[in-house]
PDB file of C-alpha atoms in Angstrom:
ATOM      1  CA  UNK A   1       6.394  31.723  17.979  1.00 35.00           C
ATOM      2  CA  UNK A   2       9.184  29.132  18.121  1.00 39.00           C
ATOM      3  CA  UNK A   3       7.117  27.113  20.562  1.00 39.00           C
ATOM      4  CA  UNK A   4       4.181  27.074  18.167  1.00 39.00           C
ATOM      5  CA  UNK A   5       6.418  25.912  15.306  1.00 39.00           C
ATOM      6  CA  UNK A   6       7.780  23.151  17.537  1.00 40.00           C
ATOM      7  CA  UNK A   7       4.277  22.012  18.432  1.00 40.00           C
ATOM      8  CA  UNK A   8       3.309  21.918  14.777  1.00 43.00           C
ATOM      9  CA  UNK A   9       6.458  20.005  13.881  1.00 44.00           C
ATOM     10  CA  UNK A  10       5.674  17.432  16.552  1.00 42.00           C
ATOM     11  CA  UNK A  11       2.186  17.293  15.112  1.00 44.00           C
ATOM     12  CA  UNK A  12       3.712  16.422  11.742  1.00 48.00           C
ATOM     13  CA  UNK A  13       5.706  13.588  13.298  1.00 44.00           C
ATOM     14  CA  UNK A  14       2.581  12.269  15.020  1.00 44.00           C
ATOM     15  CA  UNK A  15       0.625  12.284  11.757  1.00 47.00           C
ATOM     16  CA  UNK A  16       3.322  10.342   9.932  1.00 47.00           C
ATOM     17  CA  UNK A  17       3.825   7.706  12.623  1.00 43.00           C
ATOM     18  CA  UNK A  18       0.273   7.001  13.795  1.00 48.00           C
ATOM     19  CA  UNK A  19      -2.802   5.803  11.977  1.00 55.00           C
ATOM     20  CA  UNK A  20      -5.194   7.819   9.822  1.00 75.00           C
ATOM     21  CA  UNK A  21      -3.273   6.614   6.754  1.00 83.00           C
ATOM     22  CA  UNK A  22      -4.623   4.580   3.860  1.00 89.00           C
ATOM     23  CA  UNK A  23      -2.227   2.720   1.579  1.00 93.00           C
ATOM     24  CA  UNK A  24      -3.924   0.573  -1.055  1.00 96.00           C
ATOM     25  CA  UNK A  25      -2.587  -1.100  -4.171  1.00 97.00           C
ATOM     26  CA  UNK A  26      -3.999  -2.711  -7.314  1.00 98.00           C
ATOM     27  CA  UNK A  27      -2.271  -4.944  -9.871  1.00 98.00           C
ATOM     28  CA  UNK A  28      -4.433  -5.354 -12.977  1.00 98.00           C
ATOM     29  CA  UNK A  29      -3.094  -8.031 -15.361  1.00 97.00           C
ATOM     30  CA  UNK A  30      -4.830  -8.487 -18.719  1.00 94.00           C
ATOM     31  CA  UNK A  31      -4.970 -11.590 -20.960  1.00 88.00           C
ATOM     32  CA  UNK A  32      -2.159 -10.273 -23.174  1.00 88.00           C
ATOM     33  CA  UNK A  33       0.320  -9.932 -20.321  1.00 90.00           C
ATOM     34  CA  UNK A  34      -0.082  -6.196 -19.795  1.00 95.00           C
ATOM     35  CA  UNK A  35      -0.064  -5.020 -16.186  1.00 96.00           C
ATOM     36  CA  UNK A  36      -1.144  -1.716 -14.651  1.00 97.00           C
ATOM     37  CA  UNK A  37       0.022  -1.028 -11.103  1.00 97.00           C
ATOM     38  CA  UNK A  38      -1.849   1.571  -9.027  1.00 97.00           C
ATOM     39  CA  UNK A  39      -0.967   2.881  -5.582  1.00 96.00           C
ATOM     40  CA  UNK A  40      -3.165   5.092  -3.388  1.00 95.00           C
ATOM     41  CA  UNK A  41      -1.724   7.200  -0.574  1.00 90.00           C
ATOM     42  CA  UNK A  42      -4.329   8.989   1.537  1.00 89.00           C
ATOM     43  CA  UNK A  43      -5.039  10.340   5.029  1.00 85.00           C
ATOM     44  CA  UNK A  44      -8.184  10.945   7.057  1.00 84.00           C
ATOM     45  CA  UNK A  45      -7.929  14.677   7.703  1.00 80.00           C
ATOM     46  CA  UNK A  46     -10.938  14.786  10.051  1.00 78.00           C
ATOM     47  CA  UNK A  47      -9.517  12.108  12.334  1.00 75.00           C
ATOM     48  CA  UNK A  48      -6.047  13.657  12.195  1.00 73.00           C
ATOM     49  CA  UNK A  49      -7.452  17.030  13.204  1.00 72.00           C
ATOM     50  CA  UNK A  50      -9.528  15.515  16.006  1.00 68.00           C
ATOM     51  CA  UNK A  51      -6.708  13.403  17.428  1.00 64.00           C
ATOM     52  CA  UNK A  52      -3.896  15.888  16.948  1.00 62.00           C
ATOM     53  CA  UNK A  53      -5.844  18.966  18.036  1.00 59.00           C
ATOM     54  CA  UNK A  54      -5.792  17.921  21.667  1.00 57.00           C
ATOM     55  CA  UNK A  55      -2.206  16.707  21.354  1.00 56.00           C
ATOM     56  CA  UNK A  56      -0.979  20.015  19.889  1.00 54.00           C
ATOM     57  CA  UNK A  57      -2.845  22.048  22.498  1.00 53.00           C
ATOM     58  CA  UNK A  58      -1.402  19.955  25.323  1.00 54.00           C
ATOM     59  CA  UNK A  59       2.116  20.243  23.935  1.00 54.00           C
ATOM     60  CA  UNK A  60       1.764  24.020  23.570  1.00 53.00           C
ATOM     61  CA  UNK A  61       0.760  24.341  27.219  1.00 52.00           C
ATOM     62  CA  UNK A  62       3.642  22.076  28.174  1.00 51.00           C
ATOM     63  CA  UNK A  63       6.067  24.496  26.542  1.00 53.00           C
ATOM     64  CA  UNK A  64       4.513  27.455  28.335  1.00 55.00           C
ATOM     65  CA  UNK A  65       2.308  28.587  25.451  1.00 55.00           C
ATOM     66  CA  UNK A  66      -1.406  29.043  25.021  1.00 58.00           C
ATOM     67  CA  UNK A  67      -3.928  26.400  24.077  1.00 57.00           C
ATOM     68  CA  UNK A  68      -4.301  25.900  20.323  1.00 59.00           C
ATOM     69  CA  UNK A  69      -7.797  26.157  18.912  1.00 64.00           C
ATOM     70  CA  UNK A  70      -8.913  22.888  17.250  1.00 64.00           C
ATOM     71  CA  UNK A  71     -10.257  24.771  14.223  1.00 73.00           C
ATOM     72  CA  UNK A  72      -6.832  26.348  13.740  1.00 73.00           C
ATOM     73  CA  UNK A  73      -5.239  22.906  13.797  1.00 72.00           C
ATOM     74  CA  UNK A  74      -7.722  21.590  11.234  1.00 75.00           C
ATOM     75  CA  UNK A  75      -7.126  24.596   8.978  1.00 80.00           C
ATOM     76  CA  UNK A  76      -3.342  24.234   9.275  1.00 77.00           C
ATOM     77  CA  UNK A  77      -3.522  20.533   8.424  1.00 76.00           C
ATOM     78  CA  UNK A  78      -5.858  21.112   5.471  1.00 80.00           C
ATOM     79  CA  UNK A  79      -3.797  23.953   3.995  1.00 81.00           C
ATOM     80  CA  UNK A  80      -0.549  22.052   4.405  1.00 79.00           C
ATOM     81  CA  UNK A  81      -2.131  18.921   2.937  1.00 80.00           C
ATOM     82  CA  UNK A  82      -3.359  20.754  -0.172  1.00 83.00           C
ATOM     83  CA  UNK A  83       0.022  22.422  -0.677  1.00 81.00           C
ATOM     84  CA  UNK A  84       1.939  19.183  -0.175  1.00 81.00           C
ATOM     85  CA  UNK A  85      -0.489  17.278  -2.414  1.00 85.00           C
ATOM     86  CA  UNK A  86       0.194  19.497  -5.429  1.00 86.00           C
ATOM     87  CA  UNK A  87       3.963  19.247  -4.942  1.00 86.00           C
ATOM     88  CA  UNK A  88       3.767  15.491  -4.566  1.00 88.00           C
ATOM     89  CA  UNK A  89       1.483  15.171  -7.594  1.00 91.00           C
ATOM     90  CA  UNK A  90       4.003  17.002  -9.783  1.00 92.00           C
ATOM     91  CA  UNK A  91       6.869  14.840  -8.467  1.00 91.00           C
ATOM     92  CA  UNK A  92       4.934  11.683  -9.337  1.00 92.00           C
ATOM     93  CA  UNK A  93       4.053  12.938 -12.811  1.00 94.00           C
ATOM     94  CA  UNK A  94       7.707  13.808 -13.425  1.00 94.00           C
ATOM     95  CA  UNK A  95       8.522  10.188 -12.552  1.00 92.00           C
ATOM     96  CA  UNK A  96       6.221   8.989 -15.349  1.00 94.00           C
ATOM     97  CA  UNK A  97       3.096   8.151 -13.331  1.00 96.00           C
ATOM     98  CA  UNK A  98      -0.496   8.935 -14.207  1.00 96.00           C
ATOM     99  CA  UNK A  99      -1.843  10.706 -11.107  1.00 96.00           C
ATOM    100  CA  UNK A 100      -5.445  11.303 -10.018  1.00 96.00           C
ATOM    101  CA  UNK A 101      -7.029  12.733  -6.866  1.00 94.00           C
ATOM    102  CA  UNK A 102      -8.485  10.200  -4.441  1.00 94.00           C
ATOM    103  CA  UNK A 103     -11.470  10.976  -2.202  1.00 93.00           C
ATOM    104  CA  UNK A 104     -13.778   8.254  -0.881  1.00 92.00           C
ATOM    105  CA  UNK A 105     -15.579  10.590   1.505  1.00 88.00           C
ATOM    106  CA  UNK A 106     -13.343   9.561   4.374  1.00 87.00           C
ATOM    107  CA  UNK A 107      -9.787   9.535   3.066  1.00 89.00           C
ATOM    108  CA  UNK A 108      -8.186  12.068   0.728  1.00 89.00           C
ATOM    109  CA  UNK A 109      -4.994  11.651  -1.224  1.00 90.00           C
ATOM    110  CA  UNK A 110      -3.523  10.640  -4.555  1.00 93.00           C
ATOM    111  CA  UNK A 111      -3.565   7.548  -6.742  1.00 96.00           C
ATOM    112  CA  UNK A 112      -0.614   7.018  -9.067  1.00 96.00           C
ATOM    113  CA  UNK A 113      -0.428   4.335 -11.741  1.00 97.00           C
ATOM    114  CA  UNK A 114       1.986   3.077 -14.378  1.00 97.00           C
ATOM    115  CA  UNK A 115       1.726   0.425 -17.088  1.00 96.00           C
ATOM    116  CA  UNK A 116       4.188  -2.410 -17.697  1.00 96.00           C
ATOM    117  CA  UNK A 117       4.240  -5.878 -19.209  1.00 94.00           C
ATOM    118  CA  UNK A 118       4.722  -8.951 -17.055  1.00 91.00           C
ATOM    119  CA  UNK A 119       8.121  -9.418 -18.711  1.00 89.00           C
ATOM    120  CA  UNK A 120       9.510  -5.961 -17.895  1.00 91.00           C
ATOM    121  CA  UNK A 121       7.851  -5.494 -14.504  1.00 93.00           C
ATOM    122  CA  UNK A 122      10.963  -5.797 -12.342  1.00 91.00           C
ATOM    123  CA  UNK A 123      11.194  -5.879  -8.568  1.00 88.00           C
ATOM    124  CA  UNK A 124      12.542  -2.305  -8.566  1.00 89.00           C
ATOM    125  CA  UNK A 125       9.210  -1.166 -10.043  1.00 91.00           C
ATOM    126  CA  UNK A 126       7.238  -2.532  -7.071  1.00 95.00           C
ATOM    127  CA  UNK A 127       5.611   0.036  -4.759  1.00 94.00           C
ATOM    128  CA  UNK A 128       7.598   0.701  -1.596  1.00 92.00           C
ATOM    129  CA  UNK A 129       6.992  -1.963   1.044  1.00 93.00           C
ATOM    130  CA  UNK A 130       6.796  -4.886  -1.404  1.00 96.00           C
ATOM    131  CA  UNK A 131       9.668  -7.303  -1.977  1.00 94.00           C
ATOM    132  CA  UNK A 132      10.219 -10.489  -3.960  1.00 93.00           C
ATOM    133  CA  UNK A 133      12.958 -12.818  -5.104  1.00 88.00           C
ATOM    134  CA  UNK A 134      11.281 -13.243  -8.510  1.00 84.00           C
ATOM    135  CA  UNK A 135      12.975 -11.555 -11.480  1.00 83.00           C
ATOM    136  CA  UNK A 136      10.638 -10.332 -12.954  1.00 89.00           C
ATOM    137  CA  UNK A 137       7.871 -10.030 -10.361  1.00 94.00           C
ATOM    138  CA  UNK A 138       5.383 -12.095 -12.384  1.00 94.00           C
ATOM    139  CA  UNK A 139       7.040 -15.432 -13.054  1.00 93.00           C
ATOM    140  CA  UNK A 140       5.953 -17.232 -16.228  1.00 91.00           C
ATOM    141  CA  UNK A 141       6.336 -20.834 -17.336  1.00 89.00           C
ATOM    142  CA  UNK A 142       5.269 -22.185 -20.733  1.00 83.00           C
ATOM    143  CA  UNK A 143       3.812 -25.691 -20.848  1.00 73.00           C
ATOM    144  CA  UNK A 144       2.866 -26.507 -24.465  1.00 71.00           C
ATOM    145  CA  UNK A 145      -0.301 -24.454 -25.160  1.00 67.00           C
ATOM    146  CA  UNK A 146      -0.529 -23.233 -21.564  1.00 82.00           C
ATOM    147  CA  UNK A 147       1.309 -20.373 -19.890  1.00 89.00           C
ATOM    148  CA  UNK A 148       1.458 -20.425 -16.089  1.00 92.00           C
ATOM    149  CA  UNK A 149       1.741 -17.091 -14.231  1.00 95.00           C
ATOM    150  CA  UNK A 150       2.711 -16.843 -10.568  1.00 96.00           C
ATOM    151  CA  UNK A 151       3.371 -14.065  -8.062  1.00 96.00           C
ATOM    152  CA  UNK A 152       5.215 -14.694  -4.807  1.00 96.00           C
ATOM    153  CA  UNK A 153       6.046 -11.606  -2.764  1.00 97.00           C
ATOM    154  CA  UNK A 154       5.742 -10.027   0.677  1.00 96.00           C
ATOM    155  CA  UNK A 155       4.640  -6.643   2.025  1.00 96.00           C
ATOM    156  CA  UNK A 156       5.947  -4.720   5.036  1.00 93.00           C
ATOM    157  CA  UNK A 157       3.692  -1.838   6.088  1.00 90.00           C
ATOM    158  CA  UNK A 158       6.357  -0.225   8.256  1.00 84.00           C
ATOM    159  CA  UNK A 159       8.674   0.106   5.256  1.00 86.00           C
ATOM    160  CA  UNK A 160       5.902   1.606   3.124  1.00 87.00           C
ATOM    161  CA  UNK A 161       4.900   4.120   5.815  1.00 79.00           C
ATOM    162  CA  UNK A 162       8.517   5.026   6.473  1.00 73.00           C
ATOM    163  CA  UNK A 163       9.072   5.755   2.810  1.00 62.00           C
ATOM    164  CA  UNK A 164       6.027   8.023   2.656  1.00 61.00           C
ATOM    165  CA  UNK A 165       7.238   9.938   5.686  1.00 56.00           C
ATOM    166  CA  UNK A 166      10.764  10.286   4.252  1.00 53.00           C
ATOM    167  CA  UNK A 167       9.423  11.572   0.931  1.00 52.00           C
ATOM    168  CA  UNK A 168       6.849  13.844   2.544  1.00 46.00           C
ATOM    169  CA  UNK A 169       3.950  12.013   0.861  1.00 44.00           C
ATOM    170  CA  UNK A 170       2.347  10.862   4.074  1.00 40.00           C
ATOM    171  CA  UNK A 171       2.979  13.737   6.417  1.00 39.00           C
ATOM    172  CA  UNK A 172       2.906  17.496   6.449  1.00 38.00           C
ATOM    173  CA  UNK A 173       6.113  19.530   6.494  1.00 39.00           C
ATOM    174  CA  UNK A 174       5.957  22.195   9.197  1.00 37.00           C
ATOM    175  CA  UNK A 175       9.715  22.779   9.399  1.00 43.00           C
ATOM    176  CA  UNK A 176      10.722  20.260  12.052  1.00 48.00           C
ATOM    177  CA  UNK A 177      13.649  21.392  14.219  1.00 55.00           C
ATOM    178  CA  UNK A 178      16.793  19.258  14.287  1.00 66.00           C
ATOM    179  CA  UNK A 179      16.921  16.537  16.950  1.00 74.00           C
ATOM    180  CA  UNK A 180      20.059  16.517  19.117  1.00 80.00           C
ATOM    181  CA  UNK A 181      19.313  13.395  21.128  1.00 83.00           C
ATOM    182  CA  UNK A 182      16.519  10.900  21.678  1.00 83.00           C
ATOM    183  CA  UNK A 183      16.117   8.468  24.555  1.00 86.00           C
ATOM    184  CA  UNK A 184      13.515   5.672  24.542  1.00 84.00           C
ATOM    185  CA  UNK A 185      12.606   3.411  27.450  1.00 86.00           C
ATOM    186  CA  UNK A 186       9.670   1.507  28.959  1.00 86.00           C
ATOM    187  CA  UNK A 187       8.068   2.876  32.106  1.00 82.00           C
ATOM    188  CA  UNK A 188       8.007  -0.205  34.365  1.00 83.00           C
ATOM    189  CA  UNK A 189       5.085   1.126  36.408  1.00 82.00           C
ATOM    190  CA  UNK A 190       2.718   1.944  33.532  1.00 76.00           C
ATOM    191  CA  UNK A 191       4.136  -0.188  30.706  1.00 77.00           C
ATOM    192  CA  UNK A 192       4.197   2.904  28.479  1.00 75.00           C
ATOM    193  CA  UNK A 193       6.910   3.518  25.894  1.00 75.00           C
ATOM    194  CA  UNK A 194       8.506   6.870  26.752  1.00 79.00           C
ATOM    195  CA  UNK A 195      10.475   8.948  24.238  1.00 77.00           C
ATOM    196  CA  UNK A 196      12.474  11.908  25.549  1.00 83.00           C
ATOM    197  CA  UNK A 197      13.705  14.220  22.772  1.00 77.00           C
ATOM    198  CA  UNK A 198      16.092  17.199  22.902  1.00 79.00           C
ATOM    199  CA  UNK A 199      16.035  19.661  19.979  1.00 68.00           C
ATOM    200  CA  UNK A 200      18.749  21.921  18.608  1.00 69.00           C
ATOM    201  CA  UNK A 201      16.897  25.057  19.700  1.00 62.00           C
ATOM    202  CA  UNK A 202      17.039  23.884  23.337  1.00 66.00           C
ATOM    203  CA  UNK A 203      13.459  22.672  23.581  1.00 62.00           C
ATOM    204  CA  UNK A 204      12.662  19.226  24.945  1.00 67.00           C
ATOM    205  CA  UNK A 205       9.646  16.942  24.735  1.00 63.00           C
ATOM    206  CA  UNK A 206       8.459  13.751  26.394  1.00 68.00           C
ATOM    207  CA  UNK A 207       6.012  11.536  24.534  1.00 64.00           C
ATOM    208  CA  UNK A 208       4.363   8.586  26.264  1.00 64.00           C
ATOM    209  CA  UNK A 209       2.821   5.933  24.014  1.00 61.00           C
ATOM    210  CA  UNK A 210      -0.001   4.294  25.918  1.00 53.00           C
ATOM    211  CA  UNK A 211      -1.672   0.934  25.178  1.00 50.00           C
ATOM    212  CA  UNK A 212      -4.395   2.943  23.421  1.00 45.00           C
ATOM    213  CA  UNK A 213      -2.005   4.387  20.854  1.00 44.00           C
ATOM    214  CA  UNK A 214      -1.646   3.099  17.309  1.00 42.00           C
ATOM    215  CA  UNK A 215       1.628   1.320  18.084  1.00 43.00           C
ATOM    216  CA  UNK A 216      -0.247  -1.098  20.339  1.00 42.00           C
ATOM    217  CA  UNK A 217      -3.617  -1.411  18.672  1.00 42.00           C
ATOM    218  CA  UNK A 218      -2.733  -4.283  16.371  1.00 41.00           C
ATOM    219  CA  UNK A 219      -2.093  -6.514  19.353  1.00 42.00           C
ATOM    220  CA  UNK A 220      -5.162  -5.558  21.350  1.00 44.00           C
ATOM    221  CA  UNK A 221      -8.114  -7.837  22.021  1.00 49.00           C
ATOM    222  CA  UNK A 222     -10.768  -5.928  20.097  1.00 51.00           C
ATOM    223  CA  UNK A 223     -13.510  -8.256  21.364  1.00 56.00           C
ATOM    224  CA  UNK A 224     -13.023  -6.897  24.881  1.00 54.00           C
ATOM    225  CA  UNK A 225     -13.788  -3.325  23.799  1.00 55.00           C
ATOM    226  CA  UNK A 226     -17.130  -1.569  23.604  1.00 61.00           C
ATOM    227  CA  UNK A 227     -18.603  -0.602  20.222  1.00 66.00           C
ATOM    228  CA  UNK A 228     -17.658   3.025  20.856  1.00 58.00           C
ATOM    229  CA  UNK A 229     -14.057   2.095  21.722  1.00 53.00           C
ATOM    230  CA  UNK A 230     -13.808  -0.130  18.662  1.00 57.00           C
ATOM    231  CA  UNK A 231     -15.029   2.715  16.450  1.00 60.00           C
ATOM    232  CA  UNK A 232     -12.349   5.035  17.858  1.00 55.00           C
ATOM    233  CA  UNK A 233      -9.542   2.527  17.356  1.00 56.00           C
ATOM    234  CA  UNK A 234     -10.694   1.530  13.873  1.00 59.00           C
ATOM    235  CA  UNK A 235     -10.848   5.200  12.862  1.00 60.00           C
ATOM    236  CA  UNK A 236      -7.185   5.806  13.640  1.00 63.00           C
ATOM    237  CA  UNK A 237      -5.769   2.443  12.596  1.00 75.00           C
ATOM    238  CA  UNK A 238      -3.908   2.539   9.261  1.00 83.00           C
ATOM    239  CA  UNK A 239      -5.657   0.844   6.338  1.00 87.00           C
ATOM    240  CA  UNK A 240      -3.606  -1.178   3.875  1.00 93.00           C
ATOM    241  CA  UNK A 241      -5.020  -3.456   1.164  1.00 96.00           C
ATOM    242  CA  UNK A 242      -3.989  -5.075  -2.102  1.00 98.00           C
ATOM    243  CA  UNK A 243      -6.171  -6.199  -5.021  1.00 98.00           C
ATOM    244  CA  UNK A 244      -4.786  -8.324  -7.862  1.00 98.00           C
ATOM    245  CA  UNK A 245      -7.012  -8.695 -10.932  1.00 98.00           C
ATOM    246  CA  UNK A 246      -6.199 -11.486 -13.366  1.00 97.00           C
ATOM    247  CA  UNK A 247      -7.831 -12.563 -16.673  1.00 95.00           C
ATOM    248  CA  UNK A 248      -8.927 -16.011 -15.441  1.00 95.00           C
ATOM    249  CA  UNK A 249      -9.786 -17.787 -12.211  1.00 96.00           C
ATOM    250  CA  UNK A 250      -6.755 -18.412 -10.001  1.00 96.00           C
ATOM    251  CA  UNK A 251      -5.389 -21.922  -9.785  1.00 95.00           C
ATOM    252  CA  UNK A 252      -4.187 -21.222  -6.232  1.00 96.00           C
ATOM    253  CA  UNK A 253      -3.903 -18.186  -3.926  1.00 97.00           C
ATOM    254  CA  UNK A 254      -3.758 -17.081  -0.283  1.00 97.00           C
ATOM    255  CA  UNK A 255      -5.951 -13.977  -0.662  1.00 97.00           C
ATOM    256  CA  UNK A 256      -8.108 -12.756   2.215  1.00 96.00           C
ATOM    257  CA  UNK A 257     -11.153 -12.374   0.006  1.00 97.00           C
ATOM    258  CA  UNK A 258     -12.228 -13.288  -3.530  1.00 97.00           C
ATOM    259  CA  UNK A 259     -14.052 -10.487  -5.357  1.00 97.00           C
ATOM    260  CA  UNK A 260     -15.970 -10.517  -8.620  1.00 93.00           C
ATOM    261  CA  UNK A 261     -14.386 -10.742 -12.079  1.00 92.00           C
ATOM    262  CA  UNK A 262     -11.296 -12.706 -11.012  1.00 96.00           C
ATOM    263  CA  UNK A 263     -10.169 -10.123  -8.464  1.00 98.00           C
ATOM    264  CA  UNK A 264      -8.373 -11.203  -5.277  1.00 98.00           C
ATOM    265  CA  UNK A 265      -8.002  -9.013  -2.197  1.00 98.00           C
ATOM    266  CA  UNK A 266      -5.445  -9.095   0.614  1.00 98.00           C
ATOM    267  CA  UNK A 267      -5.838  -7.196   3.885  1.00 96.00           C
ATOM    268  CA  UNK A 268      -2.234  -6.230   4.510  1.00 95.00           C
ATOM    269  CA  UNK A 269      -1.104  -6.483   8.139  1.00 90.00           C
ATOM    270  CA  UNK A 270       0.299  -3.342   9.768  1.00 85.00           C
ATOM    271  CA  UNK A 271       2.268  -5.110  12.506  1.00 81.00           C
ATOM    272  CA  UNK A 272       4.063  -7.834  10.539  1.00 87.00           C
ATOM    273  CA  UNK A 273       4.974  -8.761   6.929  1.00 92.00           C
ATOM    274  CA  UNK A 274       2.200 -10.186   4.746  1.00 96.00           C
ATOM    275  CA  UNK A 275       2.858 -13.059   2.322  1.00 96.00           C
ATOM    276  CA  UNK A 276       1.169 -12.757  -1.083  1.00 97.00           C
ATOM    277  CA  UNK A 277       0.854 -15.758  -3.383  1.00 97.00           C
ATOM    278  CA  UNK A 278      -1.270 -16.340  -6.475  1.00 97.00           C
ATOM    279  CA  UNK A 279      -0.987 -18.572  -9.540  1.00 97.00           C
ATOM    280  CA  UNK A 280      -3.093 -18.914 -12.681  1.00 96.00           C
ATOM    281  CA  UNK A 281      -2.767 -20.302 -16.175  1.00 93.00           C
ATOM    282  CA  UNK A 282      -3.850 -19.084 -19.603  1.00 89.00           C
ATOM    283  CA  UNK A 283      -4.395 -21.352 -22.603  1.00 80.00           C
ATOM    284  CA  UNK A 284      -2.842 -20.062 -25.829  1.00 67.00           C
ATOM    285  CA  UNK A 285      -5.583 -20.902 -28.320  1.00 53.00           C
ATOM    286  CA  UNK A 286      -3.450 -19.779 -31.263  1.00 58.00           C
ATOM    287  CA  UNK A 287      -0.927 -22.553 -30.604  1.00 51.00           C
ATOM    288  CA  UNK A 288      -3.734 -24.990 -29.900  1.00 50.00           C
ATOM    289  CA  UNK A 289      -5.365 -23.965 -33.195  1.00 54.00           C
ATOM    290  CA  UNK A 290      -2.141 -24.542 -35.140  1.00 57.00           C
ATOM    291  CA  UNK A 291      -1.742 -27.989 -33.621  1.00 52.00           C
ATOM    292  CA  UNK A 292      -5.362 -28.930 -34.386  1.00 56.00           C
ATOM    293  CA  UNK A 293      -4.973 -27.633 -37.943  1.00 63.00           C
ATOM    294  CA  UNK A 294      -1.858 -29.753 -38.429  1.00 63.00           C
ATOM    295  CA  UNK A 295      -3.664 -32.818 -37.073  1.00 63.00           C
ATOM    296  CA  UNK A 296      -6.627 -32.157 -39.376  1.00 63.00           C
ATOM    297  CA  UNK A 297      -4.286 -31.721 -42.363  1.00 66.00           C
ATOM    298  CA  UNK A 298      -2.523 -34.968 -41.517  1.00 70.00           C
ATOM    299  CA  UNK A 299      -5.865 -36.810 -41.351  1.00 72.00           C
ATOM    300  CA  UNK A 300      -6.837 -35.394 -44.745  1.00 70.00           C
ATOM    301  CA  UNK A 301      -3.569 -36.617 -46.245  1.00 64.00           C
ATOM    302  CA  UNK A 302      -4.113 -40.097 -44.799  1.00 64.00           C
ATOM    303  CA  UNK A 303      -7.707 -40.232 -46.077  1.00 64.00           C
ATOM    304  CA  UNK A 304      -6.641 -38.995 -49.536  1.00 64.00           C
ATOM    305  CA  UNK A 305      -3.844 -41.563 -49.674  1.00 59.00           C
ATOM    306  CA  UNK A 306      -6.239 -44.416 -48.824  1.00 68.00           C
ATOM    307  CA  UNK A 307      -8.751 -43.179 -51.390  1.00 66.00           C
ATOM    308  CA  UNK A 308      -6.108 -43.157 -54.145  1.00 64.00           C
ATOM    309  CA  UNK A 309      -4.975 -46.689 -53.236  1.00 61.00           C
ATOM    310  CA  UNK A 310      -8.573 -47.969 -53.292  1.00 60.00           C
ATOM    311  CA  UNK A 311      -9.080 -46.515 -56.800  1.00 56.00           C
ATOM    312  CA  UNK A 312      -6.158 -48.582 -58.065  1.00 53.00           C
TER     313      UNK A 312
END
C-alpha cells in the first residue's frame, strides 16, 4: 500500500511540474478607471491521465508493485481534482474573489476575479508571476484635458506555476512523503537530466527527463517534427496568455495579437520572462466642455462690449 501511495505522490509532483496546465489572465479597464482582474487556473485532465497513467504504472513496477490500471489513474485524478477544486474555490472566495467554474471542453478549473480602480490597484494585487516597478500598476499622467494610462510589467511563468503548486491549486494532494535527499545531474551519454530522490520511508526513485519532456519542449525545433509529434507536444505544453481590454485604441503596445473591441493579447512565454507594455490616452470631455464654455462666454462678453460702445 505504501508503494502505491508513493507512486501517486510522484504522480502529483509530475502533474504540477509538467504541462497540461492553463494559466490565463484578463485585465478589463473601463473608461471611468475601473479595472477587473480575472485569473484562470485549469488543467487538462484527459492528457494528465494519459501521460501519467503509464508513468505511474512504470513507477509501481519499479518499486516491486503491480501495474496500475489507466482507468484507475484517471478516476483518482478526477476525484482528487473535484475535491481540491471545491477547497480551493472556498479559499478564493474567503479572500474576496468572485469565483466561477471554467470548462472550455479541454481544460477544467476555476476563474477568480476581483474589481479595483486604477488608483488602488497596487503591485501586491497582481496575480502571482507578474511584477512591476509601477506604484500603482496602471500609471496615469494628466495632460490638460487628456489622461495618459500606461502599464509596464513582466511575467514569469515559472513563478506562477510554482505558486500554484505550493498552494495546491495546480496539483493534486496525494500525501507526498517527506524527501530526505535529492541529487540532480546530467547524464553525459544521453544528455538527460537525472533526479535521484530518497524519501523518509526508505523508498528511492530515479527520474530521467528526456528531450521529449516538458522541460525541454520550449527549446525544440517544432518544424522538424511530424504533425503527430507536434500534436503530442502541444497537448502537454502549458498554456499561458494575457488579455488587456481598454476603453480606446492603444497609442502603443507590444502585444502578440490585437483582438476586437480594443483588446490586446499576449502569449506568455513558459521558458523566460515576458515583457508587457501598453499605453493609451482618454480625453476628458467634461474639462474640454468647461474650457469651451468659458471661451464662448468670453466671446459673448467681447461682442456685448463692442455692441454697447457702437450704440454710444
